[in-house]
CSV table of C-alpha atoms in Angstrom, one decimal:
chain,number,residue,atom,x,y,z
H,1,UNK,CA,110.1,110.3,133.6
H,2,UNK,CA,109.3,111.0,129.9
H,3,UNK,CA,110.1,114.3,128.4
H,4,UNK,CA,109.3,113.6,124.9
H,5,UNK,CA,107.1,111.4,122.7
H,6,UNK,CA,107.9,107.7,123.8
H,7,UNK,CA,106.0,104.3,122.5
H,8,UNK,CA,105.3,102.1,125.3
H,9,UNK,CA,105.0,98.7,125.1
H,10,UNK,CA,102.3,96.4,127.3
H,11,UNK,CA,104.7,93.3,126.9
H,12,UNK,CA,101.9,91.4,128.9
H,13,UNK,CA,99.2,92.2,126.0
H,14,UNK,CA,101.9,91.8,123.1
H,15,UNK,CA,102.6,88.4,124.3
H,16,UNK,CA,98.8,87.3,125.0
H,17,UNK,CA,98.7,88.3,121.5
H,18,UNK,CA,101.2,86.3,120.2
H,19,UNK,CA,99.9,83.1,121.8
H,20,UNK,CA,96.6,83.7,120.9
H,21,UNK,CA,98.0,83.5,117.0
H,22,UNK,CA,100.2,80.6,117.8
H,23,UNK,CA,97.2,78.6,119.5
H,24,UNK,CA,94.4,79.6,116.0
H,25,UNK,CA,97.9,78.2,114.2
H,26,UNK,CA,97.5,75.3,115.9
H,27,UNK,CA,93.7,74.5,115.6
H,28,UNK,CA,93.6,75.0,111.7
H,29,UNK,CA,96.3,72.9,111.6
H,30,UNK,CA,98.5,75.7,109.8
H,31,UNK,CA,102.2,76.6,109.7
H,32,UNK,CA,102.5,80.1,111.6
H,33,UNK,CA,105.2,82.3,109.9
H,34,UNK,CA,104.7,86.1,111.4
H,35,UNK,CA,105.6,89.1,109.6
H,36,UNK,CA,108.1,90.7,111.5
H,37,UNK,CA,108.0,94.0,110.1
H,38,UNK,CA,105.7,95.0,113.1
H,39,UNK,CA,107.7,94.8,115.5
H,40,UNK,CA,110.9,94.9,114.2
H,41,UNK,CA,112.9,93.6,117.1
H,42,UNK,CA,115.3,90.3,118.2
H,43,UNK,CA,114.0,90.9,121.3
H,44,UNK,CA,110.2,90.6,120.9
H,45,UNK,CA,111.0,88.3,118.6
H,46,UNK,CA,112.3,85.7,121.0
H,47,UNK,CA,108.7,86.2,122.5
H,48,UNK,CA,107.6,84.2,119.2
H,49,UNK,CA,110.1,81.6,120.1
H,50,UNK,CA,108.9,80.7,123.3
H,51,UNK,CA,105.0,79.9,121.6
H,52,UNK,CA,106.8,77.3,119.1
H,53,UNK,CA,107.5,79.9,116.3
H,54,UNK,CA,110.4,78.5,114.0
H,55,UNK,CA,109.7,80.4,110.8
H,56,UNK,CA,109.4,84.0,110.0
H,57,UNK,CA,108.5,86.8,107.3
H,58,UNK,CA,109.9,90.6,106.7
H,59,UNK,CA,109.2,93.2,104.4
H,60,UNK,CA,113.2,93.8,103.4
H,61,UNK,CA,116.4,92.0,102.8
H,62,UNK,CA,118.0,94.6,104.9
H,63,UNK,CA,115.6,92.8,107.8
H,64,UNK,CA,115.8,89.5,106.7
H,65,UNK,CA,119.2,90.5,107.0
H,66,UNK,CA,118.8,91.9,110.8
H,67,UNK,CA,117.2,88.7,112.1
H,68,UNK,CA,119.1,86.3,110.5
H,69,UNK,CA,121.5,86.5,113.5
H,70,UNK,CA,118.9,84.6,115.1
H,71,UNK,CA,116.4,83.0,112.4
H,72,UNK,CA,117.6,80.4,109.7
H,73,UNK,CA,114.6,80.8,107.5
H,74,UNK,CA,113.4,83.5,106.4
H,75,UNK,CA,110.6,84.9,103.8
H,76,UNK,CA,111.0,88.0,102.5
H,77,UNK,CA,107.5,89.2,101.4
H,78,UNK,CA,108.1,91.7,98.8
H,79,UNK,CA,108.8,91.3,95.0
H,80,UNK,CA,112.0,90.9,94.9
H,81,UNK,CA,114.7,93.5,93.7
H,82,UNK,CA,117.3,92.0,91.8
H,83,UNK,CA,119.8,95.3,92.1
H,84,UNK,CA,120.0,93.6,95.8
H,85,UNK,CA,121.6,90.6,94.2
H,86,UNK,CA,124.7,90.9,97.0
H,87,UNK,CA,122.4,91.1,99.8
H,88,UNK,CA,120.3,88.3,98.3
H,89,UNK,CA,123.6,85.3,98.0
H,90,UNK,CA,125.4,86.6,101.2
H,91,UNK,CA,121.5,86.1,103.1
H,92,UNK,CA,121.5,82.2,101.0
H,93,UNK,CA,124.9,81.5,102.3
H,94,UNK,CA,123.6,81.1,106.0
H,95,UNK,CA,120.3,81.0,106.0
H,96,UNK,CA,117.1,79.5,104.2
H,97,UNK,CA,115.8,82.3,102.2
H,98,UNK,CA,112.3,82.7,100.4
H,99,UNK,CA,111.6,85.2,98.4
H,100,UNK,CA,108.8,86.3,96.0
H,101,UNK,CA,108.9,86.1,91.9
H,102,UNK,CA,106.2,88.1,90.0
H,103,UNK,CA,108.4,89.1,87.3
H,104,UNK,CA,109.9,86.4,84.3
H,105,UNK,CA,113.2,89.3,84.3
H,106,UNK,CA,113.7,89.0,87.5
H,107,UNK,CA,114.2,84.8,87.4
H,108,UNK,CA,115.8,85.4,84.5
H,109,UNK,CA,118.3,87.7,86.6
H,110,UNK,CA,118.3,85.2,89.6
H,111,UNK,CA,118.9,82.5,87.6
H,112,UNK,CA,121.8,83.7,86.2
H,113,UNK,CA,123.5,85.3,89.2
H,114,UNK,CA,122.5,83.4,92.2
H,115,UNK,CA,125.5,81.8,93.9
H,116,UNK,CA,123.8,80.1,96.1
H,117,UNK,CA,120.2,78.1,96.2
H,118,UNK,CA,117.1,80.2,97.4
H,119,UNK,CA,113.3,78.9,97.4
H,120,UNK,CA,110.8,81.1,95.8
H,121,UNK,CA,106.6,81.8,95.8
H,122,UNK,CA,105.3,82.9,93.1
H,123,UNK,CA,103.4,86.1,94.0
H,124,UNK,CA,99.5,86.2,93.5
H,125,UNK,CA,96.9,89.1,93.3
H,126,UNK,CA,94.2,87.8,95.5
H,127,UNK,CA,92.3,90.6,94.9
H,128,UNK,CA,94.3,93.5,97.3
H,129,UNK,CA,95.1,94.7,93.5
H,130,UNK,CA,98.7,95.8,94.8
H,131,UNK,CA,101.1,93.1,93.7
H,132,UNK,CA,101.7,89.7,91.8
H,133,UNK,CA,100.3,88.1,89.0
H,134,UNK,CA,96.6,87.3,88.6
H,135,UNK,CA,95.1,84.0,90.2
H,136,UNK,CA,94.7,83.2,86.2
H,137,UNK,CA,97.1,84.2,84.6
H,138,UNK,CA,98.3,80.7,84.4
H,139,UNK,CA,100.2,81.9,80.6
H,140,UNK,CA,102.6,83.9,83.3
H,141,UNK,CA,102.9,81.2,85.8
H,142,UNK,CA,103.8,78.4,83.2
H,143,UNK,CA,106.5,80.8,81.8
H,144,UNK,CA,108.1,81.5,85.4
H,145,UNK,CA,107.8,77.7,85.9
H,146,UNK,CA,109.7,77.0,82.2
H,147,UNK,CA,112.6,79.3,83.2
H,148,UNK,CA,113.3,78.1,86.7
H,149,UNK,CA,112.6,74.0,86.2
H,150,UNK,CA,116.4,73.0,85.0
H,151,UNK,CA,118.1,76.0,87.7
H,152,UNK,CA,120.0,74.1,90.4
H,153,UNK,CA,119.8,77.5,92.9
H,154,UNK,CA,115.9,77.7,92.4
H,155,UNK,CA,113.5,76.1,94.2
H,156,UNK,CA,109.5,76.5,93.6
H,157,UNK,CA,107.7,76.3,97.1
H,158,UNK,CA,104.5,77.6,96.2
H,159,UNK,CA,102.1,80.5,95.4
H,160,UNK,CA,101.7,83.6,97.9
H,161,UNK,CA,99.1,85.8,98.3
H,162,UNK,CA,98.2,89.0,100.7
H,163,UNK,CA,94.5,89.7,101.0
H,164,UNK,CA,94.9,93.2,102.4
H,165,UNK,CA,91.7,94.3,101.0
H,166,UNK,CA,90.5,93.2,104.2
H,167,UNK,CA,91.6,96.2,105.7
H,168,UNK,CA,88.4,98.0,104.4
H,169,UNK,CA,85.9,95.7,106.2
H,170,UNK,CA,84.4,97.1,109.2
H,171,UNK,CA,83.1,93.8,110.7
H,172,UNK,CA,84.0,90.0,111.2
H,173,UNK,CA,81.3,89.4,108.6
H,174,UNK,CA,82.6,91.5,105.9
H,175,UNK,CA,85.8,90.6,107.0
H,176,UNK,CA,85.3,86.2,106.5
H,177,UNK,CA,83.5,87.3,103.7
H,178,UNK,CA,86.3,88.9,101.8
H,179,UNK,CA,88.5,85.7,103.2
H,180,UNK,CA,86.7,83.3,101.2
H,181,UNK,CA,86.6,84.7,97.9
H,182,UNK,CA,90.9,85.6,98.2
H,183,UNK,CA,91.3,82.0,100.0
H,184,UNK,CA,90.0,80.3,97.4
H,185,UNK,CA,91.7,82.2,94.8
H,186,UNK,CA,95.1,81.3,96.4
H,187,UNK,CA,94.1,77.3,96.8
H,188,UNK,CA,92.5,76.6,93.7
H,189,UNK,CA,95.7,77.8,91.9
H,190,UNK,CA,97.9,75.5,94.3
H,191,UNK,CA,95.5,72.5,93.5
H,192,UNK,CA,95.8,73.3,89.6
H,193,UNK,CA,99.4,73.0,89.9
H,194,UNK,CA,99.8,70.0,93.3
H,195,UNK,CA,100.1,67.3,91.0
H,196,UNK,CA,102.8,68.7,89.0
H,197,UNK,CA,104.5,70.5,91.9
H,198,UNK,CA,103.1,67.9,94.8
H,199,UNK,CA,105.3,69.5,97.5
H,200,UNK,CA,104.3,73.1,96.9
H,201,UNK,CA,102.2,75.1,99.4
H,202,UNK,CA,99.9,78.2,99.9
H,203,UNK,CA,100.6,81.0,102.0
H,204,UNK,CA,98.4,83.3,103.0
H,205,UNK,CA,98.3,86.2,104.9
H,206,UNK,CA,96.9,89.8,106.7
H,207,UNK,CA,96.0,89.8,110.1
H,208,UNK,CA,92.1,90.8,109.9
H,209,UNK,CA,91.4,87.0,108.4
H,210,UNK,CA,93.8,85.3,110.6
H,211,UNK,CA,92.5,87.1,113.4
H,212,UNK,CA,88.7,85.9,112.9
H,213,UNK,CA,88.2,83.5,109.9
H,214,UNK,CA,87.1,80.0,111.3
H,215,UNK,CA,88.1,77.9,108.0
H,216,UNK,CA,91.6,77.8,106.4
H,217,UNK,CA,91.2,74.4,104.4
H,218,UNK,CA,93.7,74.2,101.8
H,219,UNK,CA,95.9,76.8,103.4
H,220,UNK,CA,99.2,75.6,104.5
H,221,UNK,CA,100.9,78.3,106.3
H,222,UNK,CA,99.4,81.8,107.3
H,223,UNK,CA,101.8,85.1,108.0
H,224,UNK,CA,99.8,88.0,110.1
H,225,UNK,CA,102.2,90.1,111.7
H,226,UNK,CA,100.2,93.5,112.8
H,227,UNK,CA,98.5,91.1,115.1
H,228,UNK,CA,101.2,91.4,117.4
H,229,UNK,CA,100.6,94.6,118.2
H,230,UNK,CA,97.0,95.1,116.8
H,231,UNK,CA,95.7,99.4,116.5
H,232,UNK,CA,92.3,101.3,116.7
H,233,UNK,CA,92.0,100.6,112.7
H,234,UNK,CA,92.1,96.8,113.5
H,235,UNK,CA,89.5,97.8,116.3
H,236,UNK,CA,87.6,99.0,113.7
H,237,UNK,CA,87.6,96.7,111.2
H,238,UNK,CA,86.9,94.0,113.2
H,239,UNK,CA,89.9,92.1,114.2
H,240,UNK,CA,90.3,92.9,118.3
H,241,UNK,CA,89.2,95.2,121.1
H,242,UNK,CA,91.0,97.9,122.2
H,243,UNK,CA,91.8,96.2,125.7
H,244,UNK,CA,94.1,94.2,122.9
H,245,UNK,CA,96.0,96.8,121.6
H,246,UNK,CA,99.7,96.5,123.2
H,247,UNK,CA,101.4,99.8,122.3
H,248,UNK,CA,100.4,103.7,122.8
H,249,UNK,CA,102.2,106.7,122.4
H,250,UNK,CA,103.1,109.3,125.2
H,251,UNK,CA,102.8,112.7,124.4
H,252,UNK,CA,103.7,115.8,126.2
H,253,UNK,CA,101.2,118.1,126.3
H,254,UNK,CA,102.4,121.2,125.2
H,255,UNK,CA,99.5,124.0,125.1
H,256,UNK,CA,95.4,124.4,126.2
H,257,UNK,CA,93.3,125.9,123.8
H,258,UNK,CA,89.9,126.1,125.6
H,259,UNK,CA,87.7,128.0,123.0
H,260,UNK,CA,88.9,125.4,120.7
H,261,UNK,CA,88.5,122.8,123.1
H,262,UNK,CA,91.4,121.2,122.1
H,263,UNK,CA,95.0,119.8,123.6
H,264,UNK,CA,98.3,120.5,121.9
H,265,UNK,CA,100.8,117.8,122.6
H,266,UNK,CA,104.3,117.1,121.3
H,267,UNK,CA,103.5,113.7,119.0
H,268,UNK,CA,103.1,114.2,115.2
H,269,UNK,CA,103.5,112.8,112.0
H,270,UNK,CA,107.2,111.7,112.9
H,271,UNK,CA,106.3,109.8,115.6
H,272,UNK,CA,102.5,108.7,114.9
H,273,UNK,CA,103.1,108.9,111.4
H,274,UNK,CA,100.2,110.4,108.9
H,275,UNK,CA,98.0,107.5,108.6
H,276,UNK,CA,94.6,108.1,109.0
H,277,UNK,CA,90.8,106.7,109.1
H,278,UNK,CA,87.1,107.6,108.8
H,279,UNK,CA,85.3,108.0,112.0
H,280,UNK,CA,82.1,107.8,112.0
H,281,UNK,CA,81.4,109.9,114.4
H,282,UNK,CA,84.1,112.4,113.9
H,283,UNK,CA,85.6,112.2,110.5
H,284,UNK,CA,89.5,112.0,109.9
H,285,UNK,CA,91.5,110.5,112.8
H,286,UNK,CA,95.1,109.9,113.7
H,287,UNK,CA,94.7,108.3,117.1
H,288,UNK,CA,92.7,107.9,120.3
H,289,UNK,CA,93.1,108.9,123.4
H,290,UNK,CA,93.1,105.9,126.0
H,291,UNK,CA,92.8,106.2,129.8
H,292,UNK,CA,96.1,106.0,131.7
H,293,UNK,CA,95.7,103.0,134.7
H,294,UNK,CA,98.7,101.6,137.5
H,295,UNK,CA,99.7,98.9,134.6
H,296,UNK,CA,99.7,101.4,131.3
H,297,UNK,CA,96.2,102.2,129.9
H,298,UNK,CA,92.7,100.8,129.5
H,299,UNK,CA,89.5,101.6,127.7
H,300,UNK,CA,88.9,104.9,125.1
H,301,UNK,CA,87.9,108.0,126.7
H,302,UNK,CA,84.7,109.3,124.9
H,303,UNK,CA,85.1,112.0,122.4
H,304,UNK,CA,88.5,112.4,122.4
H,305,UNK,CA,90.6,111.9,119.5
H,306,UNK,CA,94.0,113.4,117.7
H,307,UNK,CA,91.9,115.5,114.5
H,308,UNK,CA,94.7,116.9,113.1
H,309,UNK,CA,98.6,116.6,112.9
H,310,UNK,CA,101.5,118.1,111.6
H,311,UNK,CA,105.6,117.2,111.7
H,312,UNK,CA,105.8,117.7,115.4
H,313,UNK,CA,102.4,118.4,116.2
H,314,UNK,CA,99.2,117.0,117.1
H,315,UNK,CA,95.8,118.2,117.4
H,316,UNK,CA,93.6,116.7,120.3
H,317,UNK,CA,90.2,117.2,120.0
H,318,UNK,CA,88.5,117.2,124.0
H,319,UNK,CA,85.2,117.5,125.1
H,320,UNK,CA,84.8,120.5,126.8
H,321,UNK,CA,83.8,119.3,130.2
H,322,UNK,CA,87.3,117.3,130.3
H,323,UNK,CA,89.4,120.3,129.6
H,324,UNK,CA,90.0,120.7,132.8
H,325,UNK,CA,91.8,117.0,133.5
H,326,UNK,CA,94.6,118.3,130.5
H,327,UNK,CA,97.6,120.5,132.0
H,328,UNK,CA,100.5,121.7,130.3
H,329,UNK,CA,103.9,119.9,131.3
H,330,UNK,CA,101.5,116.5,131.6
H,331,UNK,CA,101.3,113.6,128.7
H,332,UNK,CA,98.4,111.8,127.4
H,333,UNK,CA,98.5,108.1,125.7
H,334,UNK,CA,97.4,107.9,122.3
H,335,UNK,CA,96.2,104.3,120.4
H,336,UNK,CA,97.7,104.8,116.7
H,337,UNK,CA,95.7,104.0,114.1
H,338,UNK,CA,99.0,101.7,112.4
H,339,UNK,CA,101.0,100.3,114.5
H,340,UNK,CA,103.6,99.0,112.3
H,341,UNK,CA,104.2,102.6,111.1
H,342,UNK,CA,104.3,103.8,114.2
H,343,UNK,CA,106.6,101.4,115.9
H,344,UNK,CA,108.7,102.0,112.4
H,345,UNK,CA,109.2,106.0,113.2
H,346,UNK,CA,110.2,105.5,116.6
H,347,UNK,CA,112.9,102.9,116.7
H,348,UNK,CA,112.3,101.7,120.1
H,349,UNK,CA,109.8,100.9,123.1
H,350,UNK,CA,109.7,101.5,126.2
H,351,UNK,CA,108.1,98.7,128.2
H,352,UNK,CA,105.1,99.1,131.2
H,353,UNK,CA,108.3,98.2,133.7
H,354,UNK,CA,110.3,100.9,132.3
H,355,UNK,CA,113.0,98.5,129.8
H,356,UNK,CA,113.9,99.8,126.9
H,357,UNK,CA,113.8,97.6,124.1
H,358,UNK,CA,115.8,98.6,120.8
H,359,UNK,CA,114.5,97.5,117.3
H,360,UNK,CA,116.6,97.4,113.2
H,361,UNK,CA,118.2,101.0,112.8
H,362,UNK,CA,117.8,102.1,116.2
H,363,UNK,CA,121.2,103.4,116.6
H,364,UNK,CA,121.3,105.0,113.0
């Protein structure tokens, strides 16, 4: 029975999911390495295993370092921080590690202080205007390129770029749209620099494009990761349905406030986290309220949405003919509008068949 806010996991969905990845992998004839930071778990990892998976990607050395009990290459998809320099050669030791240069001081640093080799990407802004150098900024590129060419621990692998401005499409038009422009960005850089650098690759990722795009050509390897998972944002912008979305939060409902027409449950920003998005219809949202079915949940019910939320709380907006199905001491499942953050705050999952299944930190 659950007596507090709990994420459950439709292991049934998660692994359609995954396959579905795996098999567009397959037919673009491109190298599938998943971001892990969705998930966040060896065991759902394996899951990835059994669809062919070899390769994967995190957001942290301190989960590169978690799965490297049972990966052996690893890409860790964040500029790297050279103050982690320990973390960084005991990771090399064992395990193929990639990580991402944007910054001449820190290949400098690396290339002084690595003890052991490491591949790296050179980071590029494809145009989500968050990190990397600029697709032409090849004055910045040639200079990384100078100080790394006579290093014996550093090994150039290619340029990689994140289009995550894809996030703010609200269709599969806008969406393939936005693909193009940052796909070619990403592969005309690789083929300025292929006959130099022959072996050298482009990898590309967000889960939007991979999720719809119909033409990767020049792309060598792509790394989605919320995809996994998926969440009423990628419902909106264009990437699934809802009948895709594999997790949802259980909340106890905790209060009735019928002039309001509104349900108080037990499930706020620590466990949904505060990310939000623009309805439509109904402005700021930080969930959805799905129907609850024998095997976990199914489509949307109308009108009903979490408006508002606070540490502990949340705010359910109800239309006022369905007040009546809502009663203190019950839950209600909400669709989170971020998965990965969600998944993040609560540290574990709680399958359809009742299993728990632990993720990094879960005992801290």
């Amino acid at each position: 029975m659950i007596s507090k806010p709990t994420l459950l996991l439709d292991e049934h969905k998660c692994k359609a999911n995954i396959t579905f990845m795996a098999e567009r992998a397959k037919q673009f004839n491109v190298e599938l390495r998943p971001h892990f930071k969705t998930h966040q778990s060896l065991e759902i990892g394996r899951w990835f295993k059994d669809v062919g998976v070899t390769k994967i990607t995190t957001s942290s050395l301190d989960m590169a370092n978690y799965f490297s009990k049972e990966w052996n290459d690893i890409t860790v998809a964040f500029p790297v921080n050279i103050l982690e320099i320990d973390t960084i050669n005991n990771l090399a030791s064992s395990i193929t590690l990639n990580v991402l240069i944007e910054s001449e001081t820190s290949l400098k640093f690396l290339k002084k202080h690595l003890q052991h080799p490491v591949n790296f990407y050179i980071k590029i802004n494809i145009g989500n205007n968050r990190a990397g150098l600029l697709h032409y900024d090849t004055e910045s590129i040639d200079a990384l390129l100078k100080t790394s060419k006579n290093s014996d621990k550093l090994n150039f692998i290619g340029f990689l770029g994140h289009a995550g401005q894809t996030y703010k499409c609200r269709s599969k038009t806008d969406i393939i749209s936005v693909h193009e422009e940052a796909k070619k960005k990403l592969v005309s850089l690789k083929n300025q620099y292929k006959s130099h650098y022959p072996n050298i690759i482009a990898s590309y990722g967000d889960t939007p494009s991979c999720s719809v795009a119909e033409n990767f050509d020049g792309i060598d390897e792509i790394r989605p990761g919320n995809y996994a998972f998926y969440d009423i944002m990628q419902v909106q912008i264009g990437s699934c349905n809802v009948n895709d979305i594999a997790v949802a939060l259980e909340c106890p409902i905790v209060g009735i406030h019928p002039k309001q027409s509104e349900v108080v449950i037990y499930g706020g920003g620590i466990h949904l986290s505060k990310d939000r998005m623009e309805d439509d219809a109904f402005g700021t949202i930080y969930g959805n309220v799905a129907q609850k079915s024998d095997n976990g949940w199914n489509k949307l019910i109308a009108n009903t949405y979490v408006r508002g939320i606070s540490q502990e709380h949340g705010i359910v907006k109800v239309p006022e003919s369905d007040l009546h199905h809502y009663t203190v001491g019950d839950t209600l499942l909400v669709l989170p509008v971020h998965s990965c953050m969600t998944a993040d705050l609560m540290k574990r999952y709680k399958t359809i068949d009742d299993k728990e299944i632990t993720m990094m930190m879960a005992n801290l």
